[in-house]
Amino acid sequence: MIEIIPIGGYSEVGKNMTAIKVDDEVVILDMGIHLPNYIEYTGDDDLEYLDADELRSVKAIPDDSIIKSLKENVLAIIPSHAHLDHVGAIPYMAKAYKCPILCTAFTAEVIRGIYKNENIKEKNKIEVLSVNSRYKLSENIEIEFVNITHSTP
């Protein structure tokens, strides 16, 4: 059975996140940031450390509590593209999931740049997949990266 669980980004620009559950396995699409809330909260301050709970409380990142019971079943985090409303929360949220981040080379570099700029240590392996490639996550889930026209590769 396939279940689509909307987590964020459906009523606003920002905080994009969707979980797709196939039987007992889960794939997360996107972990985006809501830039206006993030900027309003952080301002021009050079904050030494921000955690996910803090950013959730100011509505800068998605509230993933709806899938709390499924965290051990997440096979991968798959950002659809490199816009911050789709990848900006990864450095703050991904470490709660014991799975790789699967993305294209460009998206991987944007994510690594955020980790570096925010001085956050990468906890999840970032695996780069080629456009138009297929990747078998499990017996039930296979993903395919397709090239689309958008303002980021």
Short mmCIF file of C-alpha atoms in Angstrom, two decimals:
data_model
loop_
_atom_site.label_atom_id
_atom_site.label_comp_id
_atom_site.label_asym_id
_atom_site.label_seq_id
_atom_site.Cartn_x
_atom_site.Cartn_y
_atom_site.Cartn_z
CA MET A 1 0.00 0.00 0.00
CA ILE A 2 1.25 3.49 -0.84
CA GLU A 3 0.59 6.40 1.50
CA ILE A 4 1.57 10.00 0.78
CA ILE A 5 2.08 12.07 3.91
CA PRO A 6 2.22 15.85 3.35
CA ILE A 7 4.42 17.45 5.99
CA GLY A 8 5.11 20.98 4.81
CA GLY A 9 5.07 23.43 1.94
CA TYR A 10 1.53 22.83 0.79
CA SER A 11 0.05 26.16 1.85
CA GLU A 12 3.11 28.37 1.49
CA VAL A 13 6.42 28.79 -0.29
CA GLY A 14 8.90 27.08 1.98
CA LYS A 15 9.19 24.12 4.33
CA ASN A 16 8.58 21.64 1.50
CA MET A 17 8.58 18.07 2.79
CA THR A 18 6.63 14.94 1.84
CA ALA A 19 6.94 11.37 3.08
CA ILE A 20 6.00 8.51 0.81
CA LYS A 21 5.32 5.24 2.61
CA VAL A 22 5.30 1.99 0.67
CA ASP A 23 4.22 -0.80 3.00
CA ASP A 24 6.60 -0.25 5.95
CA GLU A 25 9.30 1.68 4.07
CA VAL A 26 9.49 5.46 3.81
CA VAL A 27 11.20 7.91 1.46
CA ILE A 28 11.31 11.62 2.28
CA LEU A 29 11.12 14.11 -0.56
CA ASP A 30 12.63 17.51 0.27
CA MET A 31 13.42 19.22 3.58
CA GLY A 32 12.98 22.89 2.89
CA ILE A 33 13.36 26.05 4.88
CA HIS A 34 10.92 28.97 5.10
CA LEU A 35 13.30 31.84 4.43
CA PRO A 36 11.22 34.75 5.81
CA ASN A 37 10.79 32.98 9.17
CA TYR A 38 14.43 31.88 9.24
CA ILE A 39 15.73 35.38 8.44
CA GLU A 40 13.35 37.04 10.90
CA TYR A 41 14.54 34.68 13.65
CA THR A 42 18.27 34.76 12.92
CA GLY A 43 18.51 38.35 11.65
CA ASP A 44 22.06 39.47 10.98
CA ASP A 45 23.31 37.61 14.05
CA ASP A 46 26.04 35.05 13.62
CA LEU A 47 24.33 32.40 15.71
CA GLU A 48 26.76 29.78 16.86
CA TYR A 49 24.29 26.90 16.88
CA LEU A 50 20.71 26.44 15.76
CA ASP A 51 18.87 23.20 16.39
CA ALA A 52 15.86 21.70 14.68
CA ASP A 53 13.52 22.18 17.66
CA GLU A 54 14.37 25.88 17.81
CA LEU A 55 13.78 26.33 14.08
CA ARG A 56 10.55 24.31 14.21
CA SER A 57 9.24 26.54 17.00
CA VAL A 58 9.62 29.64 14.79
CA LYS A 59 8.12 27.79 11.80
CA ALA A 60 11.34 28.01 9.77
CA ILE A 61 11.52 24.25 9.04
CA PRO A 62 8.84 21.57 8.65
CA ASP A 63 7.29 19.93 11.69
CA ASP A 64 8.02 16.27 11.00
CA SER A 65 6.39 15.01 14.21
CA ILE A 66 3.64 13.45 12.09
CA ILE A 67 6.15 10.80 10.97
CA LYS A 68 7.97 10.41 14.29
CA SER A 69 6.93 6.75 14.57
CA LEU A 70 8.29 6.07 11.06
CA LYS A 71 11.82 7.52 11.50
CA GLU A 72 13.47 4.09 11.71
CA ASN A 73 11.78 3.09 8.43
CA VAL A 74 13.14 5.97 6.32
CA LEU A 75 15.36 4.61 3.54
CA ALA A 76 16.44 7.91 1.98
CA ILE A 77 16.01 11.65 1.87
CA ILE A 78 15.63 12.77 -1.73
CA PRO A 79 15.66 16.50 -2.46
CA SER A 80 13.92 17.24 -5.74
CA HIS A 81 16.17 20.18 -6.59
CA ALA A 82 18.49 22.74 -5.00
CA HIS A 83 16.13 25.59 -4.10
CA LEU A 84 16.37 26.44 -0.41
CA ASP A 85 12.64 25.86 0.10
CA HIS A 86 13.44 22.22 -0.80
CA VAL A 87 16.92 21.66 0.74
CA GLY A 88 17.53 24.40 3.32
CA ALA A 89 16.38 22.36 6.35
CA ILE A 90 18.48 19.28 5.53
CA PRO A 91 21.45 20.30 7.72
CA TYR A 92 19.11 20.75 10.68
CA MET A 93 16.74 17.82 10.18
CA ALA A 94 18.48 15.00 8.30
CA LYS A 95 20.56 13.81 11.27
CA ALA A 96 17.34 12.57 12.92
CA TYR A 97 17.10 9.96 10.16
CA LYS A 98 19.64 7.17 9.72
CA CYS A 99 19.67 7.19 5.93
CA PRO A 100 21.53 8.70 2.98
CA ILE A 101 20.63 11.83 1.07
CA LEU A 102 20.27 10.97 -2.63
CA CYS A 103 20.55 13.82 -5.12
CA THR A 104 22.21 15.16 -8.24
CA ALA A 105 25.73 16.60 -8.16
CA PHE A 106 24.54 20.22 -8.23
CA THR A 107 22.06 19.70 -5.38
CA ALA A 108 24.75 17.86 -3.37
CA GLU A 109 27.09 20.85 -3.66
CA VAL A 110 24.37 23.28 -2.56
CA ILE A 111 23.63 21.09 0.49
CA ARG A 112 27.34 20.77 1.32
CA GLY A 113 27.63 24.55 1.03
CA ILE A 114 24.87 25.02 3.59
CA TYR A 115 26.56 22.59 5.98
CA LYS A 116 29.83 24.50 5.57
CA ASN A 117 28.30 27.99 5.87
CA GLU A 118 26.32 27.03 8.97
CA ASN A 119 29.31 25.15 10.45
CA ILE A 120 27.29 21.95 10.82
CA LYS A 121 28.91 18.52 10.59
CA GLU A 122 27.40 16.21 7.96
CA LYS A 123 25.87 13.16 9.63
CA ASN A 124 24.16 11.60 6.60
CA LYS A 125 26.05 10.30 3.62
CA ILE A 126 25.31 12.34 0.50
CA GLU A 127 25.13 10.05 -2.52
CA VAL A 128 25.25 11.64 -5.95
CA LEU A 129 23.14 10.06 -8.66
CA SER A 130 23.16 10.92 -12.33
CA VAL A 131 20.19 12.48 -14.06
CA ASN A 132 18.11 9.83 -15.86
CA SER A 133 19.51 7.11 -13.60
CA ARG A 134 17.56 4.59 -11.58
CA TYR A 135 18.36 3.51 -8.06
CA LYS A 136 16.81 0.55 -6.28
CA LEU A 137 16.31 1.41 -2.62
CA SER A 138 14.58 -1.86 -1.73
CA GLU A 139 12.50 -4.63 -3.25
CA ASN A 140 9.50 -2.26 -3.21
CA ILE A 141 11.03 1.12 -4.02
CA GLU A 142 13.01 2.23 -7.05
CA ILE A 143 13.63 5.88 -7.82
CA GLU A 144 14.51 7.57 -11.09
CA PHE A 145 16.04 11.01 -11.47
CA VAL A 146 14.60 12.79 -14.50
CA ASN A 147 15.83 16.02 -16.02
CA ILE A 148 13.29 18.84 -15.90
CA THR A 149 13.38 22.50 -16.83
CA HIS A 150 13.72 24.61 -13.71
CA SER A 151 15.91 27.45 -12.52
CA THR A 152 18.36 25.01 -10.88
CA PRO A 153 19.65 21.78 -12.41
#
